[in-house]
PDB file of C-alpha atoms in Angstrom:
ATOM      1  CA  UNK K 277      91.543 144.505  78.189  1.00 56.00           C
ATOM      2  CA  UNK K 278      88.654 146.550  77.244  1.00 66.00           C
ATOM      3  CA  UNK K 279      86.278 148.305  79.577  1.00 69.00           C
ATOM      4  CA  UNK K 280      83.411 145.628  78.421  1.00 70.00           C
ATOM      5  CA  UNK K 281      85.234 143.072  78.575  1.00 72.00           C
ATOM      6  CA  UNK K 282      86.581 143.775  81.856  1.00 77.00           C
ATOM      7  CA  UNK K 283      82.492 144.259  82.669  1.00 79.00           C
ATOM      8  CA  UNK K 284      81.475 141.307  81.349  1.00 82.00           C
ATOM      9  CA  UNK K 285      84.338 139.366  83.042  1.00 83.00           C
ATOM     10  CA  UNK K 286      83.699 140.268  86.192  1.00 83.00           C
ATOM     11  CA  UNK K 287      79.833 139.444  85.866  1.00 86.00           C
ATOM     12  CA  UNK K 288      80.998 136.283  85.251  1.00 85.00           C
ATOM     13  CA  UNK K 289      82.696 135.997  88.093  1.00 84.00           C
ATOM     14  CA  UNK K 290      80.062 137.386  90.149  1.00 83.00           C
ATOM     15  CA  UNK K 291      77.432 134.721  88.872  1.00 84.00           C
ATOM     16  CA  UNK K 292      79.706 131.685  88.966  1.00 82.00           C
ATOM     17  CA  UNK K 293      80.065 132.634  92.802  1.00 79.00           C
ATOM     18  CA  UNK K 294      76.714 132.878  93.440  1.00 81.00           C
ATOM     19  CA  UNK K 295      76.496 129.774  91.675  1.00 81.00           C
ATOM     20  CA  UNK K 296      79.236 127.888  93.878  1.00 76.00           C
ATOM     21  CA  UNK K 297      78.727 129.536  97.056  1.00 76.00           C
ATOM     22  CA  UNK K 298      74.577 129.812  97.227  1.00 76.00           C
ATOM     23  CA  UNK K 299      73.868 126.363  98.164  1.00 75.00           C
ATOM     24  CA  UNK K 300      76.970 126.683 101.402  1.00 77.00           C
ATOM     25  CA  UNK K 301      75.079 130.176 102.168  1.00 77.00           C
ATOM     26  CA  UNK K 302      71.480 128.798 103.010  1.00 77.00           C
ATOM     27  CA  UNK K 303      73.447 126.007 105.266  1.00 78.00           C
ATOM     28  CA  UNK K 304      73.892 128.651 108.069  1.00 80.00           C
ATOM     29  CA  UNK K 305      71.053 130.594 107.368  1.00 79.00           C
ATOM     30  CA  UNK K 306      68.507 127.108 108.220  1.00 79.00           C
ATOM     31  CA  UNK K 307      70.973 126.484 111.317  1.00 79.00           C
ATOM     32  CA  UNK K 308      69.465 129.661 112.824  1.00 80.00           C
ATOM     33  CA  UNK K 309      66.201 128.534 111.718  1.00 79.00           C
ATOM     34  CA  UNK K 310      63.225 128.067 114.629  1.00 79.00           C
ATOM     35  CA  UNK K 311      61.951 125.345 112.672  1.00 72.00           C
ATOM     36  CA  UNK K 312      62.410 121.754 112.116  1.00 72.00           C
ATOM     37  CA  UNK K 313      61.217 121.904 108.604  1.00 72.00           C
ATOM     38  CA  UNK K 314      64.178 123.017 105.770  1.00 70.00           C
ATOM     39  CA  UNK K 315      61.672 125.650 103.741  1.00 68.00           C
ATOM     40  CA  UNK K 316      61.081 128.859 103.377  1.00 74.00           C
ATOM     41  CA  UNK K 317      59.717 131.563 104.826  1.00 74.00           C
ATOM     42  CA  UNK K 318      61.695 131.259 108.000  1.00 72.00           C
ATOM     43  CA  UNK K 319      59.881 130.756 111.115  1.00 77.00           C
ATOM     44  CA  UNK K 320      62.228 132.824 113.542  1.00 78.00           C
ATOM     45  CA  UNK K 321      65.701 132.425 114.866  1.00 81.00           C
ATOM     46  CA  UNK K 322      67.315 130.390 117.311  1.00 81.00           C
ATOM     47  CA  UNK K 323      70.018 128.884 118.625  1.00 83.00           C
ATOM     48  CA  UNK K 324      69.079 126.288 120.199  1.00 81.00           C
ATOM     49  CA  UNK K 325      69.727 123.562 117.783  1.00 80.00           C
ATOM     50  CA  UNK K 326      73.793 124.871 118.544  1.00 83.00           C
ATOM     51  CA  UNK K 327      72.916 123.887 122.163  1.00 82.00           C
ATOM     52  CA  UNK K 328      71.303 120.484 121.732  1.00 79.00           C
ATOM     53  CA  UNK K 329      74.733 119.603 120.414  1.00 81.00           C
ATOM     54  CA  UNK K 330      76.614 119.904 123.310  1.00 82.00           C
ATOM     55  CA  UNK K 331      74.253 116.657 125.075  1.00 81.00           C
ATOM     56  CA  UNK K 332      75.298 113.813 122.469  1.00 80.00           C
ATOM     57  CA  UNK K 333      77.832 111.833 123.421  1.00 86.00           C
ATOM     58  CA  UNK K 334      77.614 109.847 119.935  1.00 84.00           C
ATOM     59  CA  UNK K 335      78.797 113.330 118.890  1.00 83.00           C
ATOM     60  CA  UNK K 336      81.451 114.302 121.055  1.00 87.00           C
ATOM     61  CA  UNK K 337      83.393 110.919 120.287  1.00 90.00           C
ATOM     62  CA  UNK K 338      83.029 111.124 116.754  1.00 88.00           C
ATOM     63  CA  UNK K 339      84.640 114.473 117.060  1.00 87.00           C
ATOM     64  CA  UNK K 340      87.556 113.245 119.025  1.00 90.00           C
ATOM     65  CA  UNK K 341      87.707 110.826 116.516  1.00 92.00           C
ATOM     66  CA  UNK K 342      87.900 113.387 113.463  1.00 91.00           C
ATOM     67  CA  UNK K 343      90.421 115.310 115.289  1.00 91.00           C
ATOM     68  CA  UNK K 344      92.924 112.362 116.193  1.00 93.00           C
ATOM     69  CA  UNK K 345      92.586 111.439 112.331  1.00 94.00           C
ATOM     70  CA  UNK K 346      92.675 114.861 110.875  1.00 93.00           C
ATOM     71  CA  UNK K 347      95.930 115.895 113.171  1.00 94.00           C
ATOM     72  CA  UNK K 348      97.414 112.300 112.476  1.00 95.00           C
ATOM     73  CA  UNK K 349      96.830 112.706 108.605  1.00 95.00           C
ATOM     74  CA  UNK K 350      97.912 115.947 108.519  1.00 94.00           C
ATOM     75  CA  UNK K 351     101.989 115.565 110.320  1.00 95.00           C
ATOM     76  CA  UNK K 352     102.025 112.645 107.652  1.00 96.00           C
ATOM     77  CA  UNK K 353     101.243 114.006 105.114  1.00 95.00           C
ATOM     78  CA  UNK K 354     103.469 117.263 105.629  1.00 94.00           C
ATOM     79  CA  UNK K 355     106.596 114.742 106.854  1.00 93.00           C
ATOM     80  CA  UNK K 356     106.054 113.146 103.357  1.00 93.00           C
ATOM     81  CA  UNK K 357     105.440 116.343 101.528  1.00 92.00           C
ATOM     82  CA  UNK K 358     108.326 117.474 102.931  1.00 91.00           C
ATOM     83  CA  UNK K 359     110.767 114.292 101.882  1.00 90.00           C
ATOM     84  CA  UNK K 360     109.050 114.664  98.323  1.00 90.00           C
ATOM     85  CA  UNK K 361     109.571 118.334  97.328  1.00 89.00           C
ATOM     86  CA  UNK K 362     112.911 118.709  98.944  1.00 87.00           C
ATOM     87  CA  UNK K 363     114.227 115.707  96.746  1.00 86.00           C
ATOM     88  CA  UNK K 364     112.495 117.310  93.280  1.00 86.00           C
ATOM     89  CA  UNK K 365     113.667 120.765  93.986  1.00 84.00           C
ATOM     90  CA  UNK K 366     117.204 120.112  94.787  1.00 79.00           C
ATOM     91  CA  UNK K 367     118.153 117.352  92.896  1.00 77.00           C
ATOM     92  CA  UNK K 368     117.652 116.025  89.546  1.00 79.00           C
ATOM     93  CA  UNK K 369     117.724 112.063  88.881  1.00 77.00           C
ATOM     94  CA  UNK K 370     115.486 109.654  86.455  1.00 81.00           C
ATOM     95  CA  UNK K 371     112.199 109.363  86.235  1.00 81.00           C
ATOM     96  CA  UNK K 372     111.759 112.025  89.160  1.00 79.00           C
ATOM     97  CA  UNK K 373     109.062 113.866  86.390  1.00 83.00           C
ATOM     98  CA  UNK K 374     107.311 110.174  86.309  1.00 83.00           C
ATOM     99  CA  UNK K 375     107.564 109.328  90.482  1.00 84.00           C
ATOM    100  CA  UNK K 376     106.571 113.197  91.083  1.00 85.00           C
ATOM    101  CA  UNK K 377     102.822 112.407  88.684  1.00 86.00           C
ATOM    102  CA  UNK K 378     102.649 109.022  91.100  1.00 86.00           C
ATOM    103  CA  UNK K 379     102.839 111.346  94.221  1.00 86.00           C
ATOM    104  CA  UNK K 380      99.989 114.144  92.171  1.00 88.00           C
ATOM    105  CA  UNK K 381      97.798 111.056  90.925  1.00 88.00           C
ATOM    106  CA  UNK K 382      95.525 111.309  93.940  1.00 87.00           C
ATOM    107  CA  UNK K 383      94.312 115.067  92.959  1.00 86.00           C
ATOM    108  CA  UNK K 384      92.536 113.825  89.971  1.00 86.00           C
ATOM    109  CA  UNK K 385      91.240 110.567  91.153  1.00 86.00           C
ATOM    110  CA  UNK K 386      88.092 109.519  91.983  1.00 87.00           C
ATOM    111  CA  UNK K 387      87.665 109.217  95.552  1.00 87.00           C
ATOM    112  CA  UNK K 388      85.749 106.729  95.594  1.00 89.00           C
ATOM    113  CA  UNK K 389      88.185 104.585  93.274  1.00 89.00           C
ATOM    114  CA  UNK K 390      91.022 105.415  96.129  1.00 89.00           C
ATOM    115  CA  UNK K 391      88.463 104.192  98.900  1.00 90.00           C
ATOM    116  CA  UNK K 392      87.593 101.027  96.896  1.00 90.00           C
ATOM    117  CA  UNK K 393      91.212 100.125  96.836  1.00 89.00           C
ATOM    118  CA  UNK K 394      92.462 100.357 100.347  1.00 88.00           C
ATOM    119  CA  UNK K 395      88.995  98.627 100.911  1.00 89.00           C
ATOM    120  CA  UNK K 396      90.039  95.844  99.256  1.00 90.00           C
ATOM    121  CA  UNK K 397      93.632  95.861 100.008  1.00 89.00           C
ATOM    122  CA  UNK K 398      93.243  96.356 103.705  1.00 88.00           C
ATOM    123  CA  UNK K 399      90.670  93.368 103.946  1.00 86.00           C
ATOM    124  CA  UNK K 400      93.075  91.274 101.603  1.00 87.00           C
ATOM    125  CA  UNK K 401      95.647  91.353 104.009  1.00 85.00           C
ATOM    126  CA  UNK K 402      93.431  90.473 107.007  1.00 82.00           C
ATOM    127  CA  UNK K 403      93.544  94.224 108.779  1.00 84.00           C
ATOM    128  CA  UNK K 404      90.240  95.128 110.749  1.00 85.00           C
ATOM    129  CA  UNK K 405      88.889  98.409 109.760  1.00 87.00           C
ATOM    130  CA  UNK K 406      89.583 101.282 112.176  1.00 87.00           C
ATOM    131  CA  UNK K 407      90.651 104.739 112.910  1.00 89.00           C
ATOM    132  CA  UNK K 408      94.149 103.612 111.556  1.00 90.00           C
ATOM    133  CA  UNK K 409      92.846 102.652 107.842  1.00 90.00           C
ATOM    134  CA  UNK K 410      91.400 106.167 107.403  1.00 92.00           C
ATOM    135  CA  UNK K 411      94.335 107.722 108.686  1.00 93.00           C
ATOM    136  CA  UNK K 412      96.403 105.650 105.911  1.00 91.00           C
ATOM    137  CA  UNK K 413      93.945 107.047 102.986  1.00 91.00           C
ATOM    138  CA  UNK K 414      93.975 110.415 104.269  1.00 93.00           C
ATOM    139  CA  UNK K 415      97.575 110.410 104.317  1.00 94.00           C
ATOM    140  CA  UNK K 416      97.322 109.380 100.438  1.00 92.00           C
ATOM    141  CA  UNK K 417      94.764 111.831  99.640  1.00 92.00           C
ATOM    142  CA  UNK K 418      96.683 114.942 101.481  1.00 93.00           C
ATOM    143  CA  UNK K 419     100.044 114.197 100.435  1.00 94.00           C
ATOM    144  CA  UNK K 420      99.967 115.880  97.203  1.00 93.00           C
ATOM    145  CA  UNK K 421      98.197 118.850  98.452  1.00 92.00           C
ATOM    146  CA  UNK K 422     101.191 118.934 100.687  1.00 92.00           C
ATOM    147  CA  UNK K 423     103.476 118.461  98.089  1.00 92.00           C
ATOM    148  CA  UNK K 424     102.017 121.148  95.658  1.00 90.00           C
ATOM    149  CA  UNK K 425     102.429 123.774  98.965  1.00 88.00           C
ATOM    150  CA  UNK K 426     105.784 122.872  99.926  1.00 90.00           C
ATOM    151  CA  UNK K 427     107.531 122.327  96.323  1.00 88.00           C
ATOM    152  CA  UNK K 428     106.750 125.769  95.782  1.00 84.00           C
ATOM    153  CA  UNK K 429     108.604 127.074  99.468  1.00 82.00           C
ATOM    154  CA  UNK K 430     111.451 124.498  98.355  1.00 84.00           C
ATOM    155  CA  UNK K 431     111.452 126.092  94.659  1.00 81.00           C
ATOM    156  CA  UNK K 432     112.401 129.855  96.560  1.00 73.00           C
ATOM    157  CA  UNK K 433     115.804 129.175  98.574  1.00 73.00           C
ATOM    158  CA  UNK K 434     118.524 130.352  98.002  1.00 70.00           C
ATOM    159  CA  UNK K 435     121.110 127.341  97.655  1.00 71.00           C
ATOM    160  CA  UNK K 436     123.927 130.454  98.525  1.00 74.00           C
ATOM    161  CA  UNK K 437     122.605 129.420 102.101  1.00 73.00           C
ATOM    162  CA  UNK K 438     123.618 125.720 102.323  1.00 73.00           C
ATOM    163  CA  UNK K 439     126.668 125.976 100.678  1.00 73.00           C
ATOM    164  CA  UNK K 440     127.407 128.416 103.703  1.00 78.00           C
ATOM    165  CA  UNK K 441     126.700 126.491 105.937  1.00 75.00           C
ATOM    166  CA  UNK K 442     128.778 123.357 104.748  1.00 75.00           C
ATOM    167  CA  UNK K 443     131.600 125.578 104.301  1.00 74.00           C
ATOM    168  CA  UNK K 444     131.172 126.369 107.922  1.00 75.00           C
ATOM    169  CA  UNK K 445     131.409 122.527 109.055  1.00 75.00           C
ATOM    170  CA  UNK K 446     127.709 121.850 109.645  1.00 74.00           C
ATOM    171  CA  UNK K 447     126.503 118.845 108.480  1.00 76.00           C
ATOM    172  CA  UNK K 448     123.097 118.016 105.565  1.00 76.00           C
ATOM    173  CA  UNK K 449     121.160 117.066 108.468  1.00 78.00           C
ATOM    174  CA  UNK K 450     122.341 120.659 110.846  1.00 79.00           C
ATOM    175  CA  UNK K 451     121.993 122.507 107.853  1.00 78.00           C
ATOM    176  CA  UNK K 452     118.552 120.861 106.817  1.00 79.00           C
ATOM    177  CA  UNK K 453     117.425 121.344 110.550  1.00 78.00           C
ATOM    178  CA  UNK K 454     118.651 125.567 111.575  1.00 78.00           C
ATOM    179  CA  UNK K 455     118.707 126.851 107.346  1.00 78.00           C
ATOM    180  CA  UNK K 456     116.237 125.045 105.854  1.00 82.00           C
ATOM    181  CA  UNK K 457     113.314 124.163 108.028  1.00 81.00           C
ATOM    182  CA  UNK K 458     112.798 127.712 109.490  1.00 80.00           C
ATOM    183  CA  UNK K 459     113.151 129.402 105.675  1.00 82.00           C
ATOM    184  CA  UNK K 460     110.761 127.372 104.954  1.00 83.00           C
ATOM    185  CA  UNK K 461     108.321 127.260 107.599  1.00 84.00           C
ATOM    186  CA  UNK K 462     105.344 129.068 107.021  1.00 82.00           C
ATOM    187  CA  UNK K 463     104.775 126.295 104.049  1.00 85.00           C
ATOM    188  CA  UNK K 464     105.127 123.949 106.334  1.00 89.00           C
ATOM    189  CA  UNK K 465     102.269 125.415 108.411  1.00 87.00           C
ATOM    190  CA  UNK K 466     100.356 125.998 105.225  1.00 86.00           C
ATOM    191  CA  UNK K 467     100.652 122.500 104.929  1.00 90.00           C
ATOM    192  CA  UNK K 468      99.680 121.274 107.895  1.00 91.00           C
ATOM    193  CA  UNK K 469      96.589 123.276 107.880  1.00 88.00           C
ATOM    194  CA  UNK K 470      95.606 122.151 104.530  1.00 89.00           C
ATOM    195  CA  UNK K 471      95.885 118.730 105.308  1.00 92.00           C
ATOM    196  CA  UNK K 472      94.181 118.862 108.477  1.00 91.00           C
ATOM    197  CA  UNK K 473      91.078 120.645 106.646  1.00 88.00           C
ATOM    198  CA  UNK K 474      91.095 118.288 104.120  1.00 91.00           C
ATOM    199  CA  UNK K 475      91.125 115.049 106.352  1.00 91.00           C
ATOM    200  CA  UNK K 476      88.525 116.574 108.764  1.00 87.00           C
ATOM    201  CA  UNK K 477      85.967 117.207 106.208  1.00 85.00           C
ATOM    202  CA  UNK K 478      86.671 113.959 104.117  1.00 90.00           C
ATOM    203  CA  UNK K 479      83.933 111.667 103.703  1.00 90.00           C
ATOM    204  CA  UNK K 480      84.047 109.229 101.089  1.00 92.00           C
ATOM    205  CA  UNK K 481      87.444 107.610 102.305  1.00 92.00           C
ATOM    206  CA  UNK K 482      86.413 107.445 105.723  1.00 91.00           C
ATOM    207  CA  UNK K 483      82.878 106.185 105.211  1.00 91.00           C
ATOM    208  CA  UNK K 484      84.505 102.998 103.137  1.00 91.00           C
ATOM    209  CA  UNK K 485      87.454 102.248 105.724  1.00 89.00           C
ATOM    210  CA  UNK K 486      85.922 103.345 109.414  1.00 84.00           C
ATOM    211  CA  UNK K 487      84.714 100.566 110.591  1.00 79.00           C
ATOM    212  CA  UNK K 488      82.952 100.850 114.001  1.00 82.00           C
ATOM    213  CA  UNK K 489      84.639 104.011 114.654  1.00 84.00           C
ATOM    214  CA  UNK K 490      83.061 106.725 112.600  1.00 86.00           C
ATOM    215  CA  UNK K 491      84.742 110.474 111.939  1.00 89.00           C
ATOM    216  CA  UNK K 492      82.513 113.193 111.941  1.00 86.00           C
ATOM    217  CA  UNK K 493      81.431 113.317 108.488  1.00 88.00           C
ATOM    218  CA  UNK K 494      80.536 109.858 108.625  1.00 89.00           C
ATOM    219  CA  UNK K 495      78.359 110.636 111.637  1.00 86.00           C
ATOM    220  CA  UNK K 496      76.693 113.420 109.839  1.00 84.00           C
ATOM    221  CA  UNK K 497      75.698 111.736 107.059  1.00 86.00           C
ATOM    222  CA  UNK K 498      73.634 108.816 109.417  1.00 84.00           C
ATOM    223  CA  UNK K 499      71.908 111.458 111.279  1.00 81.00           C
ATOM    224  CA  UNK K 500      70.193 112.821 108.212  1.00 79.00           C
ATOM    225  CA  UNK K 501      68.208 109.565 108.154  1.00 80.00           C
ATOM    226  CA  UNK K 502      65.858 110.941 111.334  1.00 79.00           C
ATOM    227  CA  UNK K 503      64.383 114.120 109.645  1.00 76.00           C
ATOM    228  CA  UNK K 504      64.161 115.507 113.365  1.00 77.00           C
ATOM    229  CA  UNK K 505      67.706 115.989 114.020  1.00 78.00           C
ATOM    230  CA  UNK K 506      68.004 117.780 110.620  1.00 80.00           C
ATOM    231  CA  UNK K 507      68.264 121.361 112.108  1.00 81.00           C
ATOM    232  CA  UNK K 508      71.199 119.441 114.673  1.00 81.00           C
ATOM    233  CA  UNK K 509      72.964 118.698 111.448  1.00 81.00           C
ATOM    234  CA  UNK K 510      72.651 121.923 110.034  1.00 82.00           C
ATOM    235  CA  UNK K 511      74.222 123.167 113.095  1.00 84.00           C
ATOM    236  CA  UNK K 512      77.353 121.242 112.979  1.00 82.00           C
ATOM    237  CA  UNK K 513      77.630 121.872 109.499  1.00 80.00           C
ATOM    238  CA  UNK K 514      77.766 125.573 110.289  1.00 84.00           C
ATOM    239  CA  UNK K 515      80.431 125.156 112.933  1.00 83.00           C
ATOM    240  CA  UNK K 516      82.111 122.523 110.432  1.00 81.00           C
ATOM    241  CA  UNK K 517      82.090 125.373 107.573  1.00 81.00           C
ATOM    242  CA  UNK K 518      83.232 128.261 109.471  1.00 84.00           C
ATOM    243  CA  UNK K 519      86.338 126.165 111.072  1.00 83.00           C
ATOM    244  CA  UNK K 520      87.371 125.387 107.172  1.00 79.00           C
ATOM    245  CA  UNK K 521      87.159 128.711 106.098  1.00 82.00           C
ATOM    246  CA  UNK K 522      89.251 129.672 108.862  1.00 83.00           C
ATOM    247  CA  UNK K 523      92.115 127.195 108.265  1.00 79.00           C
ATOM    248  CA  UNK K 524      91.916 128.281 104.765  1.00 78.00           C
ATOM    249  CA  UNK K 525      92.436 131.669 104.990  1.00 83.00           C
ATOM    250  CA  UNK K 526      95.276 131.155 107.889  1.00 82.00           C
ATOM    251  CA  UNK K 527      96.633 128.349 105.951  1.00 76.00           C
ATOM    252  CA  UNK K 528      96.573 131.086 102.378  1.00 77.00           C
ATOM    253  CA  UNK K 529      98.081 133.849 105.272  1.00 79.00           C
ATOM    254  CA  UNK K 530     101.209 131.882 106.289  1.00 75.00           C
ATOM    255  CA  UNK K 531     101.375 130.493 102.020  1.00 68.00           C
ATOM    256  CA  UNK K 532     101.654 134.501 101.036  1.00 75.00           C
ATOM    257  CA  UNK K 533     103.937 135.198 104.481  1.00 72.00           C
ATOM    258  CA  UNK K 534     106.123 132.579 103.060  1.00 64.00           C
ATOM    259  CA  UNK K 535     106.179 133.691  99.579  1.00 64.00           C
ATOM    260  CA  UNK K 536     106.911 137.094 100.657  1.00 69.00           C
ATOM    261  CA  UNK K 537     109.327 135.499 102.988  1.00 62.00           C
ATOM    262  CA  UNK K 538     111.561 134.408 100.119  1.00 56.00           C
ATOM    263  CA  UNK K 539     111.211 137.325  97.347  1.00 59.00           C
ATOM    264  CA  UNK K 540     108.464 135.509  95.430  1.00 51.00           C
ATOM    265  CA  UNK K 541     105.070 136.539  94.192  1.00 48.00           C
ATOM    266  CA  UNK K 542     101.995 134.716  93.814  1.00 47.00           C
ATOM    267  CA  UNK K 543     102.140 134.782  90.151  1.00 44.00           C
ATOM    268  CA  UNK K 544     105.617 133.643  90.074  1.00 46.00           C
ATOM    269  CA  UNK K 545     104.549 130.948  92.187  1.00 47.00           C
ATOM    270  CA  UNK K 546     102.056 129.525  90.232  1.00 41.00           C
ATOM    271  CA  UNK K 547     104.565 129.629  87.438  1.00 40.00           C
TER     272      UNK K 547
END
């Protein structure tokens, strides 16, 4: 690649994440705001609308709620992940290329479409709505997140190992539980983290299917009816943001620890 290409690449880079990111950057920077009114210029800083969350109790149980779901969702989702990439990395039987595009379908549907359908399914069969419906779409929805992680952990042993083991008189469930499971670990932990990011930021799903029991994003979104507790929002989003970027990048840390972990690079997993 050519010095101006290489130039112009990377200013396309640059503007497409100022583009992407912009918006997420003025969320904190109105959180610190000393002013009820979303505009610029800034009237000072404070951080008092950080405080004023700590005294609603609307707040606090909506939280609990997130957390039960997200946490819920996301040891589902990675037990099922799990199940699914082990099976379509180390064996080979029909239509596993067809069942493993069922398990992916989620990534590229609508979320709304997925919300519609439990909706109607879960009322069909005469189930309230509650904390448990949202944990059931969440589980959908993270699944093949968890999948994508763990099929590429699964893809890097070394089969040498099991055979070993067998040879040595353990059993597919010993061997699964002291080879496998710790070789493959920090995708499991990937997983998990993914997942529970995903789930506890999730709104569509959980707005359709909560019920009386709203998660936090569902919560968020009713408070932006009262323009007063605007700034309050803008406050948990902050907190809400910087908790997702940090399960990212430790969720991406134990990924690339894993990768390492088994001889592979990023590249090659990708490929």
């Amino acid at each position: 690649m050519s010095i101006r290409s290489s130039a112009l690449l990377s200013l396309y880079v640059g503007f497409f994440l100022i583009f992407l990111y912009a918006p997420t950057l003025l969320l904190p920077l109105f959180a610190f705001n000393d002013s009820t009114i979303v505009a610029f210029p800034l009237s000072g800083f404070t951080t008092a609308w950080f405080a004023g969350l700590l005294d609603v109790p609307a707040l606090h149980e909506a939280t609990i709620n997130s957390l039960a779901v997200a946490l819920t969702s996301a040891v589902l989702a990675t037990c099922l992940g799990i199940l699914a990439a082990r099976a379509t990395t180390r064996y080979r039987f029909r239509l596993m290329h067809g069942m493993l595009g069922l398990i992916m379908l989620p990534m590229v549907l609508p979320e709304m479409i997925i919300a519609v359908a439990f909706l109607v399914v879960i009322l069909h069969l005469g189930f309230s709505l509650s904390l448990f419906s949202i944990i059931l779409g969440h589980v959908l929805l993270c699944t093949p997140f968890s999948v994508a992680i763990l099929r590429t952990a699964f893809q890097g042993l070394d089969h040498n190992y099991e055979d070993a083991s067998t040879d040595l008189g353990y059993s597919r469930w010993a061997t699964f539980r002291l080879i496998i499971v710790p070789m493959v670990l920090p995708g499991v932990v990937a997983s998990l983290l993914i997942s529970f990011t995903i789930s506890l930021d999730e709104f569509i799903i959980a707005f359709f299917l909560s019920g009386t029991e709203t998660t936090l994003p569902v919560y968020i979104w009713g408070q932006l009816r009262f323009p007063q507790r605007v700034p309050n929002v803008l406050a948990l989003g902050t907190l809400l943001l910087a908790i997702s970027l940090g399960l990212m990048i430790t969720a991406e840390f134990f990924r690339r620890r894993g990768l390492r972990k088994l001889g592979l690079s990023t590249q090659e997993s990708v490929l």
